[in-house]
Tab-separated table of C-alpha atoms in Angstrom:
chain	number	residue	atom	x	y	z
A	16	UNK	CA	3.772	-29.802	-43.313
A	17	UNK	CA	2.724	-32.645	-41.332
A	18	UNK	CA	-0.040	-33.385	-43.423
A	19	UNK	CA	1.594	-33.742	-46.072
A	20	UNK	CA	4.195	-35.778	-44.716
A	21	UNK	CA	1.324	-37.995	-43.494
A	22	UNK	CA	0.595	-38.392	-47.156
A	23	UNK	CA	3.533	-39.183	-48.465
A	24	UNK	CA	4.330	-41.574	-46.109
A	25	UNK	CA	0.588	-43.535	-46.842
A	26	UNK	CA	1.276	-43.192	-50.460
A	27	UNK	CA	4.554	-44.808	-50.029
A	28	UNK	CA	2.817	-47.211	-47.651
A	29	UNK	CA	0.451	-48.229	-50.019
A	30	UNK	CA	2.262	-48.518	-53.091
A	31	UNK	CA	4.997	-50.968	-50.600
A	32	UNK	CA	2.134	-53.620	-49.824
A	33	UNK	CA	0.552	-53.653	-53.381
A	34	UNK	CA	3.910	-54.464	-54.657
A	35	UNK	CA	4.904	-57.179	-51.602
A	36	UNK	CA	1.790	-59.109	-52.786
A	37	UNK	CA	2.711	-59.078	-56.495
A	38	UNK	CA	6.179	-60.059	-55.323
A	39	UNK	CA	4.700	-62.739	-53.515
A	40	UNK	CA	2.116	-64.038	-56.426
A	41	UNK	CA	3.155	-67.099	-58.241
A	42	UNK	CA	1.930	-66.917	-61.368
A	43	UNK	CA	2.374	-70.456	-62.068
A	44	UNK	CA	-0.646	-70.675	-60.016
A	45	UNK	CA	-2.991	-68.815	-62.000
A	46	UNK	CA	-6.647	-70.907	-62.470
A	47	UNK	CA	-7.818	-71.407	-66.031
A	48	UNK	CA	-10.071	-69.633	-67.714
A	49	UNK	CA	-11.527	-73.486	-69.105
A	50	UNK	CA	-12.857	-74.755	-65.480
A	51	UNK	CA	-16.217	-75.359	-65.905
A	52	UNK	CA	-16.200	-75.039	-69.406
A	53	UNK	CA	-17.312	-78.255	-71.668
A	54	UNK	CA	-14.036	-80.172	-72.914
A	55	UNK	CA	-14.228	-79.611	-76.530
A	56	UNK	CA	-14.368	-81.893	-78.751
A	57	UNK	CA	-10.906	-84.013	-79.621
A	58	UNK	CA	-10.432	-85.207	-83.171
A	59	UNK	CA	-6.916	-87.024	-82.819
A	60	UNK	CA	-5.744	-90.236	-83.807
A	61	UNK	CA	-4.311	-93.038	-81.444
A	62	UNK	CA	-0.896	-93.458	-80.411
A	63	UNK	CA	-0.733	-96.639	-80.986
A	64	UNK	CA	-3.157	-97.712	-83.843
A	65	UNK	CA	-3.031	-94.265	-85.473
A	66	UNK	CA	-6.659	-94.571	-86.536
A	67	UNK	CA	-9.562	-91.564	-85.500
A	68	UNK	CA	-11.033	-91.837	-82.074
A	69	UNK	CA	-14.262	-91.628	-81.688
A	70	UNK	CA	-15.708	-89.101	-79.255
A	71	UNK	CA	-17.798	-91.906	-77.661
A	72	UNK	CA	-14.804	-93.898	-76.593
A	73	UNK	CA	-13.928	-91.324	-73.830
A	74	UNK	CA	-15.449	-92.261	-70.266
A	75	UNK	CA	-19.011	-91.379	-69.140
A	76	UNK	CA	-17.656	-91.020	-65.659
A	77	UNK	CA	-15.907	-88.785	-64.095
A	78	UNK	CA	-11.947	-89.248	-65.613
A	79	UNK	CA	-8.686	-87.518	-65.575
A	80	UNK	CA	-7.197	-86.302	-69.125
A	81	UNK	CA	-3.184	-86.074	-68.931
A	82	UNK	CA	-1.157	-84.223	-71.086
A	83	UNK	CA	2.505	-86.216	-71.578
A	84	UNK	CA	5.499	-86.777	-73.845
A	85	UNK	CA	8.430	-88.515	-73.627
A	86	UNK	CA	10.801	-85.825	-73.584
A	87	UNK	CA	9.344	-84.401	-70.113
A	88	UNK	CA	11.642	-85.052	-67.322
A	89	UNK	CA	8.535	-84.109	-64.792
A	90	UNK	CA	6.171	-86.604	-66.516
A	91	UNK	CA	8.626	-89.225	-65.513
A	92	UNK	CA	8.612	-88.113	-61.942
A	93	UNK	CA	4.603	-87.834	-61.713
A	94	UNK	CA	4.439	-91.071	-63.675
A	95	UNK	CA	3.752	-93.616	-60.693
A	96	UNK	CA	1.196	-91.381	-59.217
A	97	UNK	CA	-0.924	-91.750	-62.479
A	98	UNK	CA	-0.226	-95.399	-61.990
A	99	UNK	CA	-1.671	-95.422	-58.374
A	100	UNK	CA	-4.621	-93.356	-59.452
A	101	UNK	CA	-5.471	-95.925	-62.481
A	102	UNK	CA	-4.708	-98.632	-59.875
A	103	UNK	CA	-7.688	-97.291	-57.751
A	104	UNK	CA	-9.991	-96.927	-60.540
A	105	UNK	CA	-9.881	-94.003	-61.907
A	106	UNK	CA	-9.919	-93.983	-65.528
A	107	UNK	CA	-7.003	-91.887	-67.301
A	108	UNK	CA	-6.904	-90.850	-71.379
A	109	UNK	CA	-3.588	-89.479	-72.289
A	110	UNK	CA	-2.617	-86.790	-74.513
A	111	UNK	CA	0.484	-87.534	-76.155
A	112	UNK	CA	2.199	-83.654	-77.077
A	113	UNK	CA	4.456	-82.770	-79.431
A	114	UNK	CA	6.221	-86.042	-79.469
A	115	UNK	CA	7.368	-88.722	-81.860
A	116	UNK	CA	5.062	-91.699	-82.113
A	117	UNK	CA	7.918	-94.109	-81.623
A	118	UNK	CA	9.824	-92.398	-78.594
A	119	UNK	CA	5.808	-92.410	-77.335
A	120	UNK	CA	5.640	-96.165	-77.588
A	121	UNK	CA	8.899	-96.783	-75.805
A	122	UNK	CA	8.292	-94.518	-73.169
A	123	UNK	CA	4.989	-96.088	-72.317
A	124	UNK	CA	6.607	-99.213	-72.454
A	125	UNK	CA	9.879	-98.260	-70.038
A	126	UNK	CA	7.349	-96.737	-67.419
A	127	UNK	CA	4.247	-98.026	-67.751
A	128	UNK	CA	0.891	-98.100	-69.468
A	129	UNK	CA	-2.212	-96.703	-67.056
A	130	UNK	CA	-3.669	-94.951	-69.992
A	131	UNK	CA	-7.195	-96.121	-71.645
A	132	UNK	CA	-5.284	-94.625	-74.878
A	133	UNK	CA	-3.304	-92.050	-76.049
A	134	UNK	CA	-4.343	-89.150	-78.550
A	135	UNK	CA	-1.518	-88.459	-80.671
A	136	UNK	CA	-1.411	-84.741	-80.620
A	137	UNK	CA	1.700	-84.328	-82.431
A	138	UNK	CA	1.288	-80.267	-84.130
A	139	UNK	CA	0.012	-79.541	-80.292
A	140	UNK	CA	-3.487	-78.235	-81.662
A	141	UNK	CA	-5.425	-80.016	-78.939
A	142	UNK	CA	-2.966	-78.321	-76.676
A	143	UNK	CA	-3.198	-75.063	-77.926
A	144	UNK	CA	-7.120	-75.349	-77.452
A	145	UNK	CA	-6.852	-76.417	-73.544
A	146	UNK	CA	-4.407	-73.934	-72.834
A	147	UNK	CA	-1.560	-76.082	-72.421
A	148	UNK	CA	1.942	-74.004	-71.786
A	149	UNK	CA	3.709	-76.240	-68.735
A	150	UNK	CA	3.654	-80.045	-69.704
A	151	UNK	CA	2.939	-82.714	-67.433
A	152	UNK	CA	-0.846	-81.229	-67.180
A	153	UNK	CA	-3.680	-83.060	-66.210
A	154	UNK	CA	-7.637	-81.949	-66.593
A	155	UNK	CA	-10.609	-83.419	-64.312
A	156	UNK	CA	-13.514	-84.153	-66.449
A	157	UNK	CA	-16.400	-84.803	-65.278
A	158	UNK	CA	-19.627	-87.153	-66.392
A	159	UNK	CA	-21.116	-84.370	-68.116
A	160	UNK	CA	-18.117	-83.300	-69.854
A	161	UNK	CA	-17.299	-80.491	-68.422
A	162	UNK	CA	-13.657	-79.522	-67.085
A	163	UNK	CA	-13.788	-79.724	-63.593
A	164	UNK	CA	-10.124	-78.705	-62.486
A	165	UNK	CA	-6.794	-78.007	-64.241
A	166	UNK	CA	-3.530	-79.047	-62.532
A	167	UNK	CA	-0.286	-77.668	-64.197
A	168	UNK	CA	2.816	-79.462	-62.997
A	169	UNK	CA	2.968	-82.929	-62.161
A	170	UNK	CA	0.732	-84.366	-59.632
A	171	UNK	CA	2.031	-84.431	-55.906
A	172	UNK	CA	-0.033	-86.390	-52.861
A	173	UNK	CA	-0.916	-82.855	-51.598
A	174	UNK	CA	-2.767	-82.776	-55.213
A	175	UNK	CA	-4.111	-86.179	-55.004
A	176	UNK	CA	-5.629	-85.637	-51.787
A	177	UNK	CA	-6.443	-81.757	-52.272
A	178	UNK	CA	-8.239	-81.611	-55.749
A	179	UNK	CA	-8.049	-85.306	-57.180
A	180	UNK	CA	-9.670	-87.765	-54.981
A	181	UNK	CA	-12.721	-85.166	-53.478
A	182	UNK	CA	-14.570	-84.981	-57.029
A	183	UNK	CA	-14.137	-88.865	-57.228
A	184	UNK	CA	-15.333	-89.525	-53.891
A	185	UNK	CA	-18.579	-88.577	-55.084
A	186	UNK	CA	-18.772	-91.243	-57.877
A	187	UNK	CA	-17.647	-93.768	-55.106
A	188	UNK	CA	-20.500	-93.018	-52.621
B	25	UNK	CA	14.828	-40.556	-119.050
B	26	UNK	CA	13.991	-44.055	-120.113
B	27	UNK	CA	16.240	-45.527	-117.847
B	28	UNK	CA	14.748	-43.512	-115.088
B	29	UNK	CA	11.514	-44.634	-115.772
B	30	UNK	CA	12.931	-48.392	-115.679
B	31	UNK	CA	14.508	-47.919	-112.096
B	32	UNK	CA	10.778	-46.472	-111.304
B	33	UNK	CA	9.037	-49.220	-112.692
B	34	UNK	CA	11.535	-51.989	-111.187
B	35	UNK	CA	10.803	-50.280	-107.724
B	36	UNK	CA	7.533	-50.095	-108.037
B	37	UNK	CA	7.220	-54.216	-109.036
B	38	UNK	CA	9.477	-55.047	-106.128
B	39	UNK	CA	7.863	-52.924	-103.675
B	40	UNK	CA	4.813	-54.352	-104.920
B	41	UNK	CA	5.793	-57.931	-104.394
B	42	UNK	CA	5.792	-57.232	-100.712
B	43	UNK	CA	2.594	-56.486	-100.135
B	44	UNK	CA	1.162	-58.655	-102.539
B	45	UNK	CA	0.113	-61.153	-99.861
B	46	UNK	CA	-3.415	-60.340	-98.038
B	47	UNK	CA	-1.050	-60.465	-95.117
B	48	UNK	CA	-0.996	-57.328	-92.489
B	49	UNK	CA	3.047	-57.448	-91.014
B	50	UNK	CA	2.714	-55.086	-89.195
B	51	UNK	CA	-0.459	-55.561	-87.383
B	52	UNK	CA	0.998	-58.970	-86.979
B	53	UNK	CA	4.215	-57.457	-85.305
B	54	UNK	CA	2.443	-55.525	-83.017
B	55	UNK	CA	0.624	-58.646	-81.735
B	56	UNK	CA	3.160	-60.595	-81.176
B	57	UNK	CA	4.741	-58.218	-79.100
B	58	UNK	CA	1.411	-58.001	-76.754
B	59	UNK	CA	1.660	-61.843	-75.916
B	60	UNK	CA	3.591	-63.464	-73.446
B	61	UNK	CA	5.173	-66.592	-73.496
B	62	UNK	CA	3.827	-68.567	-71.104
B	63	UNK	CA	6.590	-70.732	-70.862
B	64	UNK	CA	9.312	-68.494	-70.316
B	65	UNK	CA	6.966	-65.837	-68.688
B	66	UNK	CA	9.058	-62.613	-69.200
B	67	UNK	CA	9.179	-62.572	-73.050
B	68	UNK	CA	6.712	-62.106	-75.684
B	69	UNK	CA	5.849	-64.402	-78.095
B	70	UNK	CA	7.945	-62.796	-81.107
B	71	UNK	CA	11.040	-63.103	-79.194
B	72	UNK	CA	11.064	-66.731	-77.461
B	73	UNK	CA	12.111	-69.836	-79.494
B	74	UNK	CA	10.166	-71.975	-77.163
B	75	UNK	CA	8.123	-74.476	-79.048
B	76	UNK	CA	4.616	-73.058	-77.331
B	77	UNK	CA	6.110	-69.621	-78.579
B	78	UNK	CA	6.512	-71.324	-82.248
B	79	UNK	CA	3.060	-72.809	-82.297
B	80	UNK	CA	1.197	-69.500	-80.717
B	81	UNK	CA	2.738	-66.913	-83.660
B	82	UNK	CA	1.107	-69.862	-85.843
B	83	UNK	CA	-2.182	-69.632	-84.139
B	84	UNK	CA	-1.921	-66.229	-84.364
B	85	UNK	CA	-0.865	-65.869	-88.495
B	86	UNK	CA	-3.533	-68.698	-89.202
B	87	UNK	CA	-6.242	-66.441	-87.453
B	88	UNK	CA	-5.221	-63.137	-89.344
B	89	UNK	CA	-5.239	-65.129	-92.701
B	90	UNK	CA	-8.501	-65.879	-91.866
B	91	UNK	CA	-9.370	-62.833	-91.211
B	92	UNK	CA	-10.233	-62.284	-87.459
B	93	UNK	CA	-10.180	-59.198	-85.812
B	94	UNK	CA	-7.317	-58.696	-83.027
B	95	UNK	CA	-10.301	-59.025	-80.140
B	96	UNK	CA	-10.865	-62.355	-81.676
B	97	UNK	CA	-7.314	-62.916	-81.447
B	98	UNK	CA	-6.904	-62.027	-78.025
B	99	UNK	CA	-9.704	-63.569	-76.723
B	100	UNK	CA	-9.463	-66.942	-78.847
B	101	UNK	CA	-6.001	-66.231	-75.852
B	102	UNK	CA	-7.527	-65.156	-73.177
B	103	UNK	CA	-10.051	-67.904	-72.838
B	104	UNK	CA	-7.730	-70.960	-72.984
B	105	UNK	CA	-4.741	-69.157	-70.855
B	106	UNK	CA	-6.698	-66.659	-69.101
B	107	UNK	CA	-6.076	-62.859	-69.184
B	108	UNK	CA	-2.512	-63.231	-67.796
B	109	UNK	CA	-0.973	-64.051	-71.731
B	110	UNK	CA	-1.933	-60.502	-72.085
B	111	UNK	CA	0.519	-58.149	-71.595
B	112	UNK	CA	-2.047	-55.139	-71.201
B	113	UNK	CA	-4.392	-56.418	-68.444
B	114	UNK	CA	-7.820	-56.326	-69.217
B	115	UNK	CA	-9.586	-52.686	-69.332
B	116	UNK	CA	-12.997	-52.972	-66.705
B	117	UNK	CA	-14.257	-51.524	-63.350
B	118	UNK	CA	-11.893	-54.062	-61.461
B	119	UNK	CA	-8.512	-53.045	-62.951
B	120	UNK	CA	-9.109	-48.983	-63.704
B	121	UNK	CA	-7.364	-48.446	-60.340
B	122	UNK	CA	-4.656	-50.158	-61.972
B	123	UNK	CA	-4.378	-48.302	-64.986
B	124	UNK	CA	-5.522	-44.877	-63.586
B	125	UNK	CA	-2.844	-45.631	-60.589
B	126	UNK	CA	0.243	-44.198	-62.135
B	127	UNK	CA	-1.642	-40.988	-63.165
B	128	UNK	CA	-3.338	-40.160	-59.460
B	129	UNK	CA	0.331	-41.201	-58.617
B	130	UNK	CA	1.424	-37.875	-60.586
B	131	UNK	CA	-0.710	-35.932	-59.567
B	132	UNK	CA	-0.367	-35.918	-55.988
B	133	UNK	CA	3.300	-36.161	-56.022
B	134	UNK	CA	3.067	-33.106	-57.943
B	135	UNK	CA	0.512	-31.488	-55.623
B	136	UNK	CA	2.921	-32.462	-52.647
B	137	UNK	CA	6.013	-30.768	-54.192
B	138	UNK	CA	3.877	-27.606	-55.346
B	139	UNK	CA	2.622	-27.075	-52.532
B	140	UNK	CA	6.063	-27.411	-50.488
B	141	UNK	CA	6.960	-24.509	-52.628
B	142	UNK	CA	4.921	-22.430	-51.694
B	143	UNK	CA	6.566	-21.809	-48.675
């Protein structure tokens, strides 16, 4: 009889702590299946010019991809940190998504340009393909092309100093 | 009798009609229901109206036009939003715990109470 109730008391037991953690999980946080997978390859138009870009006009360094549109309330928000990070050097592409080329332009031109260019991915195709689901999101790609880190939600100092600035240190060095 | 043959025959065009297409509904209904929406996490994609929702049952039409397989679907998924878009988690050595849980779950609770009775 005691045995048993031993049992049934660890079976409740465990079942209580495997559901506490899931409680617990954020699933927000979840890392991408892409990390240190090769960015493929983009074949978008610009924002502004509307014409092809080439693969060869992204950065041979280490550079941060953002995903944006003017309808994001967050992007707005993260906005000036993507300014301080261009200020410091760090290159920055943008992905315009699932936006209207002219509310693109004037947004860019209320808050600010940092962005070596736009791709204008207005279907969200190239979004679809990096997994996109929680705009502002930003990708860290690295000299060899190859996704370094994914960062869902717009960037914070804690994110900057975290994951951002260590895998441009190295470049710096 | 000839009019009964023309109610057949209109039937038989008009049921027709629907599955004309090269276009498997159903299979395509049952996917849908097996992916979340990552943007509002707790539905699947064939209920939410959010835009990702929109372009994902897309994705997912496009691909069965073109004739992939659903493990092609759900990996095409799986790879650029990781396993978690999947309802079902993934079936391997690290998650048969989880799916063999709830019957060892039975089974003792139904050891425990048969063998209270006993008594």
């Amino acid at each position: 009889m005691n045995l048993q109730k031993n049992i049934s008391f660890i079976v409740f037991a465990i079942f209580f702590i495997i559901l506490s953690i899931g409680l617990f999980t954020d699933t927000k946080k979840i890392q991408s299946p892409l990390i240190n997978k090769k960015l493929p390859e983009i074949v978008l138009p610009d924002l502004k010019s509307q014409n092809m870009i080439s693969h060869n006009f992204l950065p041979k360094e280490t550079f941060l991809l953002n995903v944006w549109a003017s309808w994001c309330q967050a992007c707005i928000v993260e906005h000036e940190k993507i300014k301080n990070l261009s200020n410091k050097g760090i290159k920055i592409v943008g992905v315009n998504y699932k936006d209207q080329r002219e509310d693109a332009i004037g947004w860019l031109s209320i808050y600010g340009n940092p962005y070596l260019f736009s791709y204008s991915d207005k279907e969200g195709r190239l979004g679809l393909e990096l997994g996109v689901y929680g705009v502002p999101e930003t990708f860290i790609i690295g000299e060899d092309g190859i996704i370094k880190d994914k960062i869902v939600g717009p960037i914070t100092d804690e994110i900057i100093n975290k994951r951002i600035d260590p895998l441009f240190r190295k470049n710096n060095d | 009798m000839i009019s009964k043959i023309k109610y057949i025959l209109v039937g038989i065009i008009f049921f027709s009609n629907t599955y004309a297409e090269d276009f498997d509904n159903q299979r395509y209904q049952n996917l849908i229901e097996e992916i979340r929406c990552m943007v509002c996490q707790n539905q699947n994609i064939a209920e939410s109206e959010a835009p990702l929702a929109v372009d994902l049952r897309e994705k997912v039409k496009e691909m069965l036009l073109d004739g992939k397989s659903n493990i092609y679907i759900k990996n095409y998924l799986t790879d650029r939003y990781s396993d978690f878009i999947l309802y079902d988690p993934p079936k391997n050595t690290q998650t048969a715990l989880l799916w063999l849980g709830p019957v060892l779950f039975l089974v003792i609770i139904t050891y425990l109470f048969y063998s209270r009775r006993e008594r």
